[in-house]
Tab-separated table of C-alpha atoms in Angstrom:
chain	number	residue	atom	x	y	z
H	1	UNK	CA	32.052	8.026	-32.529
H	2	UNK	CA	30.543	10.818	-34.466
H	3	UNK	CA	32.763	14.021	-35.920
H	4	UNK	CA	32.055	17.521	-37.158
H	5	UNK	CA	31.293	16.217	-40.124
H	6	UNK	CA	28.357	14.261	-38.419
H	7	UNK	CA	26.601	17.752	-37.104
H	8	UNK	CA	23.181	17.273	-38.657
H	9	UNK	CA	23.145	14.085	-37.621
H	10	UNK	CA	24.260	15.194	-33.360
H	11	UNK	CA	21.815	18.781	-33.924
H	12	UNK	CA	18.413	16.116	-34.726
H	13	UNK	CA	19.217	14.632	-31.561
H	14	UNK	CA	20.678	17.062	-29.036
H	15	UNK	CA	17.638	19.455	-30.297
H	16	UNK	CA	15.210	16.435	-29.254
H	17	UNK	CA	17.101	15.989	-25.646
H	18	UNK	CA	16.653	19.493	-24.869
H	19	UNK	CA	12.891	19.692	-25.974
H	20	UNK	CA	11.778	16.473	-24.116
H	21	UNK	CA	13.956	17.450	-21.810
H	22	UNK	CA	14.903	20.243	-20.626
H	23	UNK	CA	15.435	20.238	-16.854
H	24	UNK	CA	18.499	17.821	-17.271
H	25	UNK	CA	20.934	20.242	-19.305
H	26	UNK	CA	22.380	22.827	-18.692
H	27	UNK	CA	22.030	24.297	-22.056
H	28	UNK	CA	18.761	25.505	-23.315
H	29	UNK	CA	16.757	24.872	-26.174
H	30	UNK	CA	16.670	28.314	-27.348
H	31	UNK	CA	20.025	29.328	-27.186
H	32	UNK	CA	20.709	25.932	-29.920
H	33	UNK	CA	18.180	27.168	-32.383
H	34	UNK	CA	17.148	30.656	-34.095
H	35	UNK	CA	20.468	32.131	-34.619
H	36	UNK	CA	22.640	29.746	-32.213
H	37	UNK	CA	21.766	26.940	-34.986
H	38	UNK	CA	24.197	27.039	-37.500
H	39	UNK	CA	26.309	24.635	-39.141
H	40	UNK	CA	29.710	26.148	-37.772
H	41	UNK	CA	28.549	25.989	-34.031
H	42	UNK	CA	26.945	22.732	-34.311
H	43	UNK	CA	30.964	21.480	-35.967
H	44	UNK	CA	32.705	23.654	-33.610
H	45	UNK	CA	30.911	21.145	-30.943
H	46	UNK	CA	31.886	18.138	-32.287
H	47	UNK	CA	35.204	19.531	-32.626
H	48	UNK	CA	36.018	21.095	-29.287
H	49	UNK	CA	34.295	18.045	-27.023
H	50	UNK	CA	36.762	15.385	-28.369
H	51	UNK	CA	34.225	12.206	-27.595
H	52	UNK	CA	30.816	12.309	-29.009
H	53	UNK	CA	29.335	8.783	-29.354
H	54	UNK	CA	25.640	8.279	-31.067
H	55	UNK	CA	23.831	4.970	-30.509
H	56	UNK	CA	21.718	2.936	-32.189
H	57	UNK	CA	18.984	0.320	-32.065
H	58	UNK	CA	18.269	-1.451	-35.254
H	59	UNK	CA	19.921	1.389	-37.408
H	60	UNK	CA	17.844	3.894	-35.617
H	61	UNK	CA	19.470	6.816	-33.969
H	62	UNK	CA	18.894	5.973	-29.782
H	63	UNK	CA	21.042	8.171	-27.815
H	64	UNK	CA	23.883	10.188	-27.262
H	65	UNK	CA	26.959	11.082	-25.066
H	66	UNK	CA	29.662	12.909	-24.880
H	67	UNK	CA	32.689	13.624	-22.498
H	68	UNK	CA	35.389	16.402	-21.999
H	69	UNK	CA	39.168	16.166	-22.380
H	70	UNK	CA	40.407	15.893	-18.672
H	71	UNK	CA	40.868	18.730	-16.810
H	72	UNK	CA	43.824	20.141	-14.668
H	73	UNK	CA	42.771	17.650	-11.766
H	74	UNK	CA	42.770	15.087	-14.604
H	75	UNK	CA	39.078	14.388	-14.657
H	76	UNK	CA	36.886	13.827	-17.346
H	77	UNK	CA	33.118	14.734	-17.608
H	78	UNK	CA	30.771	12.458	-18.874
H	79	UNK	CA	28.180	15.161	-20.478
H	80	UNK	CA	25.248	15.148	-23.100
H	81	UNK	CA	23.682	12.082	-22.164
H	82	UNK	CA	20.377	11.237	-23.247
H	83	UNK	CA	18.120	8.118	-24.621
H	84	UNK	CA	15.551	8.715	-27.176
H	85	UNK	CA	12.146	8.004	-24.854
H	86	UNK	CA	11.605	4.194	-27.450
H	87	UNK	CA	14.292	3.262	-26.647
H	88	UNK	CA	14.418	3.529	-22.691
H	89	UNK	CA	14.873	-0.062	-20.989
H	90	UNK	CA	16.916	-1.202	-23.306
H	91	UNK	CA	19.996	-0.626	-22.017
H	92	UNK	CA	21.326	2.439	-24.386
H	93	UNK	CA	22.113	4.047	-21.038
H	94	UNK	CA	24.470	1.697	-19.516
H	95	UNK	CA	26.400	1.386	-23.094
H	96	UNK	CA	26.816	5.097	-23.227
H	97	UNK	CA	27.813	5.188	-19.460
H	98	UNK	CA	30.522	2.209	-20.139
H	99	UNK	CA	31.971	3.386	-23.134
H	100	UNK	CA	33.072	7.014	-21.885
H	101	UNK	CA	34.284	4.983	-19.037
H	102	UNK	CA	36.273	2.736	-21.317
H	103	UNK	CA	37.526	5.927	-23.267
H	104	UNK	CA	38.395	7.688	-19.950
H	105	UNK	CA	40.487	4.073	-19.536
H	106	UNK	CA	42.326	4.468	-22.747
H	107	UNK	CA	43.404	7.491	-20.816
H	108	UNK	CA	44.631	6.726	-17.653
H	109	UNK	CA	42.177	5.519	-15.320
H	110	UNK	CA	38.123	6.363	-14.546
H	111	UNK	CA	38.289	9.690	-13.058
H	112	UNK	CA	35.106	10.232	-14.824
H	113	UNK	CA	32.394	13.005	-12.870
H	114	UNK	CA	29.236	14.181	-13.791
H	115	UNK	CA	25.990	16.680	-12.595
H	116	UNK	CA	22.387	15.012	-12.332
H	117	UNK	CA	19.303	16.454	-11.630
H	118	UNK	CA	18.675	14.671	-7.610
H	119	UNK	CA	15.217	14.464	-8.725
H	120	UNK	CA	16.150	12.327	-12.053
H	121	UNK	CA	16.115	8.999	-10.190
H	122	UNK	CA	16.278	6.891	-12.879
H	123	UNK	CA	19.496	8.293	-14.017
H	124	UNK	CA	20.833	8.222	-10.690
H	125	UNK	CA	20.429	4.422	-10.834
H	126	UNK	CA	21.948	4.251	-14.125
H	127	UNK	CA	25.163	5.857	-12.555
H	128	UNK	CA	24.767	4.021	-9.783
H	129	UNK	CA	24.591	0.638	-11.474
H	130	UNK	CA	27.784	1.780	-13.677
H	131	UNK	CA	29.953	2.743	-10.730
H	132	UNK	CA	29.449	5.719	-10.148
H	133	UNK	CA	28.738	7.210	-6.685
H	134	UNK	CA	27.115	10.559	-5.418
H	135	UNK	CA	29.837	12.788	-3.635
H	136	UNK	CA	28.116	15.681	-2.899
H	137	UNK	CA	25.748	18.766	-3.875
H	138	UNK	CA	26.924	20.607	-6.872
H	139	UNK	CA	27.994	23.624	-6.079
H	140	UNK	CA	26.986	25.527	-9.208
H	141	UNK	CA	23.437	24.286	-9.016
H	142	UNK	CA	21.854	23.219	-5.989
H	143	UNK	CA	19.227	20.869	-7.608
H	144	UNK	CA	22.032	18.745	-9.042
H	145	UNK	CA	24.700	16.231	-7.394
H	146	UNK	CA	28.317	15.391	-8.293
H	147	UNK	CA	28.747	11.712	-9.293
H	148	UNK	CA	31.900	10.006	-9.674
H	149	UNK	CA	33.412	6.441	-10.849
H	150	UNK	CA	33.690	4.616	-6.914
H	151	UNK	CA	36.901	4.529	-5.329
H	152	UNK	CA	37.898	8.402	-6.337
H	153	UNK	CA	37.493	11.059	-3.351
H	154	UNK	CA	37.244	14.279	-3.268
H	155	UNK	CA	35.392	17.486	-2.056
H	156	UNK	CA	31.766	17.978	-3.888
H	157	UNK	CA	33.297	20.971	-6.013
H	158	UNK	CA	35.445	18.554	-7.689
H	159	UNK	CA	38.814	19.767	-5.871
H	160	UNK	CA	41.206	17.515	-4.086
H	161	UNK	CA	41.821	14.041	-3.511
């Protein structure tokens, strides 16, 4: 896991997720650099989101993910998560997937949800192949579904059991 005092570290690769790919985050390129890129927001990040987990592949920075504290409904939201384009296929993915899983365990269970792009098949089959299942449009963007670790229930805006 990284911390605040990791930031430069997290900003190299959360800048290159949102430049080679933009259309699966929410967040924008432009609101991270020019005057939104400074060292306090960048620690303030790593702070307030209270897993943040960099991987590597033969000391090389790979990927990245990160995942929420849980919520009032006791969920938590697996967030952030992108593979440097080298290192796709090589399973970075499924680690990244497994350990906020694992983390959400520590916790008290897998209540673990998350928004995807239904275009972004690949990662749909990464989520898929971790557990995960598709429960619905999300209702704050309708090019996106709700996922969520199998066996959990619930209406697609996240409410109820």
């Amino acid at each position: 896991m990284v911390g605040p005092e990791d930031w430069r570290r997290w900003r190299r690769l959360r800048l290159a997720a949102l430049e080679q790919a933009p259309e699966a985050f929410a967040e924008r390129l432009a609101a991270w650099t020019g005057r939104g890129d400074t060292e306090t927001r960048w620690r303030a990040r790593l702070t307030d989101m209270p897993f943040n987990l960099v991987l590597t592949v033969d000391g090389s920075d790979a990927g990245m993910v990160s995942a929420t504290r849980r919520d009032a409904d006791g969920r938590i939201t697996l967030t952030s998560l992108w593979v440097a384009p080298w290192a796709r296929g090589l399973g970075i993915g499924d680690i990244a997937v497994q350990a906020v899983q694992a983390w959400a365990a520590e916790r008290g269970g897998c209540d673990v949800v998350l928004s995807v792009r239904a275009t972004n098949a690949a990662a749909i089959a990464l989520y898929r192949r971790n557990g995960l299942v598709d429960i619905g449009r999300s209702p704050r963007d309708p090019h996106k579904r709700l996922m969520r670790c199998a066996g959990r229930t619930g209406r697609p805006d996240g409410h109820g059991e």
